[in-house]
Short mmCIF file of C-alpha atoms in Angstrom, two decimals:
data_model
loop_
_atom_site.label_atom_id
_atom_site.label_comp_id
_atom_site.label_asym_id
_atom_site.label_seq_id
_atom_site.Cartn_x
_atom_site.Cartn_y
_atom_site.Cartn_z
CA UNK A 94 0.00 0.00 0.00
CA UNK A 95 0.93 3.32 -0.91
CA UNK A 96 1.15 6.22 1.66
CA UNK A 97 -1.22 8.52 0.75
CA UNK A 98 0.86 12.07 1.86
CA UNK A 99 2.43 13.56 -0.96
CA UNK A 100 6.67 13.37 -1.02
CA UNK A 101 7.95 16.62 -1.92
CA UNK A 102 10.48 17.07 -4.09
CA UNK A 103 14.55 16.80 -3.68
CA UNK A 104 15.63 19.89 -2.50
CA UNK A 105 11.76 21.40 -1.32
CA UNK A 106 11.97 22.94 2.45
CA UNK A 107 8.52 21.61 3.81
CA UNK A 108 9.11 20.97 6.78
CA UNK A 109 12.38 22.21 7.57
CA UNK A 110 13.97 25.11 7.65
CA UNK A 111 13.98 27.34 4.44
CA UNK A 112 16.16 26.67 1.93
CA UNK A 113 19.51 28.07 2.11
CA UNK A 114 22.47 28.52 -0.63
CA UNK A 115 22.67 29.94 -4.03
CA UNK A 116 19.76 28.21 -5.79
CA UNK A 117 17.40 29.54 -2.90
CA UNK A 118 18.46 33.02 -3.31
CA UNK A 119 17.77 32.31 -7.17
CA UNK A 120 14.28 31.48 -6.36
CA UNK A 121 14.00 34.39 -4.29
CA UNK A 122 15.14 36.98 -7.15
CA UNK A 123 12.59 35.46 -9.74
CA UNK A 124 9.47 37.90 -10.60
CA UNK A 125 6.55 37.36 -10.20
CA UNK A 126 4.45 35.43 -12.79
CA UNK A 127 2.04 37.37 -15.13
CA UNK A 128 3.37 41.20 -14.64
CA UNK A 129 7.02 40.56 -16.05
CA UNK A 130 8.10 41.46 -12.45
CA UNK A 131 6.59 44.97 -12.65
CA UNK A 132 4.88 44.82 -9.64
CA UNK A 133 7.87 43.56 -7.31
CA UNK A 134 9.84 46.75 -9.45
CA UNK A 135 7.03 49.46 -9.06
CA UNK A 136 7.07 48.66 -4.76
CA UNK A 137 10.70 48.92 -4.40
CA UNK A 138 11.27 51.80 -6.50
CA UNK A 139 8.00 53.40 -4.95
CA UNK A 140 8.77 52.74 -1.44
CA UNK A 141 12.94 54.15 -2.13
CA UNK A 142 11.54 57.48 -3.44
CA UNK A 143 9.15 57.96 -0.77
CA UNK A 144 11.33 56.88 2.00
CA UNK A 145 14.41 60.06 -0.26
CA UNK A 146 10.97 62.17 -0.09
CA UNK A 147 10.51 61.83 3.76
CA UNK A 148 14.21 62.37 4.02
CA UNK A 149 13.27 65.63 3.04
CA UNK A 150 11.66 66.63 6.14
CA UNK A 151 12.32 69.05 8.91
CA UNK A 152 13.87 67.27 12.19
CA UNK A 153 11.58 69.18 14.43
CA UNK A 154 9.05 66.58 13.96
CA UNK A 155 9.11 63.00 13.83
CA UNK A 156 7.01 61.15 10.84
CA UNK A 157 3.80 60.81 12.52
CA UNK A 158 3.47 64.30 14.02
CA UNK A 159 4.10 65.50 10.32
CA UNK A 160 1.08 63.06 9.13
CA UNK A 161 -1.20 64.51 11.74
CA UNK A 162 0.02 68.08 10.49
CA UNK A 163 -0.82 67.00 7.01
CA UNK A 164 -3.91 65.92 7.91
CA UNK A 165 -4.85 69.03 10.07
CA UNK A 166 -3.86 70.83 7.08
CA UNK A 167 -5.42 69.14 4.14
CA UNK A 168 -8.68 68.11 5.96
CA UNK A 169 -9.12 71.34 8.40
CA UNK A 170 -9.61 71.15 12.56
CA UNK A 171 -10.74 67.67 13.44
CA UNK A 172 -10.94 65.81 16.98
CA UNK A 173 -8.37 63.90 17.93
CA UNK A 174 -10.68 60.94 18.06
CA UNK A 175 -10.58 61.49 14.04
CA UNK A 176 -7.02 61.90 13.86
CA UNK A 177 -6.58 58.81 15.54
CA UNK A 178 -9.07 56.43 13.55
CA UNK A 179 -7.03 58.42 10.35
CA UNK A 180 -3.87 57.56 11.72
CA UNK A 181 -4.43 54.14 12.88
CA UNK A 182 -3.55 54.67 16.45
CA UNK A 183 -5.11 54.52 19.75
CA UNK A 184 -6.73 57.79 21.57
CA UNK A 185 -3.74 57.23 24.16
CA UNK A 186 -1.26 57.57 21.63
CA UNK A 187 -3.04 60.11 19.34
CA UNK A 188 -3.37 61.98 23.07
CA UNK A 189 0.58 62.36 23.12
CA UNK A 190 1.42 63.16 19.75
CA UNK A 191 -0.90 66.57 20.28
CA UNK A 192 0.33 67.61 23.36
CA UNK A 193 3.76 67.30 21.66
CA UNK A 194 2.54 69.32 19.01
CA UNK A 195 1.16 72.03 21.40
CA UNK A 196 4.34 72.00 23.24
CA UNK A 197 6.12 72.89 19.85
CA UNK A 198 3.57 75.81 18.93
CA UNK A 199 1.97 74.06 15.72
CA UNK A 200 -1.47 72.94 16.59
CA UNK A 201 -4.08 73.96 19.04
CA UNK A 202 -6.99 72.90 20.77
CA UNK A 203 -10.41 74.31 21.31
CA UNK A 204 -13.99 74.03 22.28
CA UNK A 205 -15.46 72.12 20.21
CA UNK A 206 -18.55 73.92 18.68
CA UNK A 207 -21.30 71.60 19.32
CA UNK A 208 -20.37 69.15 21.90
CA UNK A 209 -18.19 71.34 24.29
CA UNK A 210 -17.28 68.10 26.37
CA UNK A 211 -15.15 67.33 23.29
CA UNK A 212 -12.62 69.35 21.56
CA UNK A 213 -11.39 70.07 17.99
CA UNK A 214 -7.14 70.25 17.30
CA UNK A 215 -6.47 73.30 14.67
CA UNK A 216 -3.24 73.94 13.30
CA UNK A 217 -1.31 77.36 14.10
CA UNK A 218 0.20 79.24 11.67
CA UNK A 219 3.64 77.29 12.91
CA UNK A 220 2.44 74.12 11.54
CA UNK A 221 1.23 75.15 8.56
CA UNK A 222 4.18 77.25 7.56
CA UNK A 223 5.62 73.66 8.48
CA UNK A 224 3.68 71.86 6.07
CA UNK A 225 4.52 74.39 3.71
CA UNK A 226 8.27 74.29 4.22
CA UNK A 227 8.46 70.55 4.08
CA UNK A 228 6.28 70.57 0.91
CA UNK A 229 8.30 72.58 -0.91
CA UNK A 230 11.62 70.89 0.12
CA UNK A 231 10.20 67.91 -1.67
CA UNK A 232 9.17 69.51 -4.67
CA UNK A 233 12.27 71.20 -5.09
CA UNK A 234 13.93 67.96 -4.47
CA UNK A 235 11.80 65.55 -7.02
CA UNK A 236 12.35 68.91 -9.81
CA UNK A 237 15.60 68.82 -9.44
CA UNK A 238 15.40 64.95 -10.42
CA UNK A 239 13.15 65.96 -13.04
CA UNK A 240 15.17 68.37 -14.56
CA UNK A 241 17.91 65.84 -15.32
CA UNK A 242 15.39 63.84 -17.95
CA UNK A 243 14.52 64.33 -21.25
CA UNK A 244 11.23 66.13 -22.29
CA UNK A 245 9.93 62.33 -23.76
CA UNK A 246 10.95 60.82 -20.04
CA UNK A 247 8.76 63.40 -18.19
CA UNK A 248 6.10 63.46 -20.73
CA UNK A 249 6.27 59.35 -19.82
CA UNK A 250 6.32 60.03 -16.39
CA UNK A 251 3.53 62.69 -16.56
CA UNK A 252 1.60 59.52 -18.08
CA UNK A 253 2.59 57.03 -15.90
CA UNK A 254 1.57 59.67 -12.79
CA UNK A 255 -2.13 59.02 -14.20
CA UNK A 256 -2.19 55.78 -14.33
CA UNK A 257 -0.52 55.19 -10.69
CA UNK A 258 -3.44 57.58 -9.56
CA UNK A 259 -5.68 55.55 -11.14
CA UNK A 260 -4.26 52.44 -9.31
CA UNK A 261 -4.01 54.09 -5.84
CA UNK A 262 -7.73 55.29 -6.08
CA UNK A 263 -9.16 51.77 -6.86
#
């Protein structure tokens, strides 16, 4: 009689440890089936120019005060029970990143205008010069990048722009 669990091939790592040497890391590097690859490209070159773009920062906040800044300033006063549930961290946490922010002069808080057990954060003029600064640091830092191509490459980059806007808002 023949057992009935399947033998897996020479080589195969199930139920061991992964496999190790040069024809492992070959496996590794393969793309992905059906996209060429593309996909495995687009993330890594995505994720290295947005990590160069938050280089571009000002050290006087850290990355997540600068996201609740952005979002103060794109979406206008909000509580900071909406800043958390935006940010994907607890009350607690969302608690200490404003005071830190008061503390450094960019946001406020105040009455909220309906409920006034609750309150609504506002950014000062501080933080939104902030945002500003910081916006244009990146701007100036991706044209300079720009500048470097030809008019076809930014006309294909102009074009590709679209379509990754088209993918992100899917």
């Amino acid at each position: 009689m023949t057992d009935p669990t399947p033998t897996p091939p020479a080589g195969s790592a199930v139920g061991s440890a992964p496999l190790a040497g040069p024809s492992a890391v070959a496996a590794r590097k393969q793309p992905p089936r059906g996209d060429g690859g593309l996909a495995a490209r687009l993330r890594v070159t995505l994720l290295r120019t947005s990590r160069r773009l938050r280089a571009e920062r000002s050290n006087a906040v850290s990355e997540a005060q600068g996201a609740v800044l952005g979002g103060l300033f794109n979406l206008g006063p909000q509580s900071p029970g909406a800043l958390a549930e935006r940010e994907h961290v607890s009350a607690p946490t969302m608690t200490r990143t404003i005071q830190t922010l008061m503390d450094l002069g960019m946001v406020t808080k105040a009455a909220h205008p309906e409920d006034k057990r609750q309150v609504i954060v506002s950014l000062t003029e501080a933080g939104e010069q902030h945002i500003i600064a910081t916006r244009r640091r990146r701007d100036q830092w991706l044209s300079r990048r720009l500048a470097s191509l030809t008019p076809a490459e930014r006309q294909t980059l102009s074009d590709a722009e679209e379509i990754m806007r088209r993918i992100y808002t899917k």
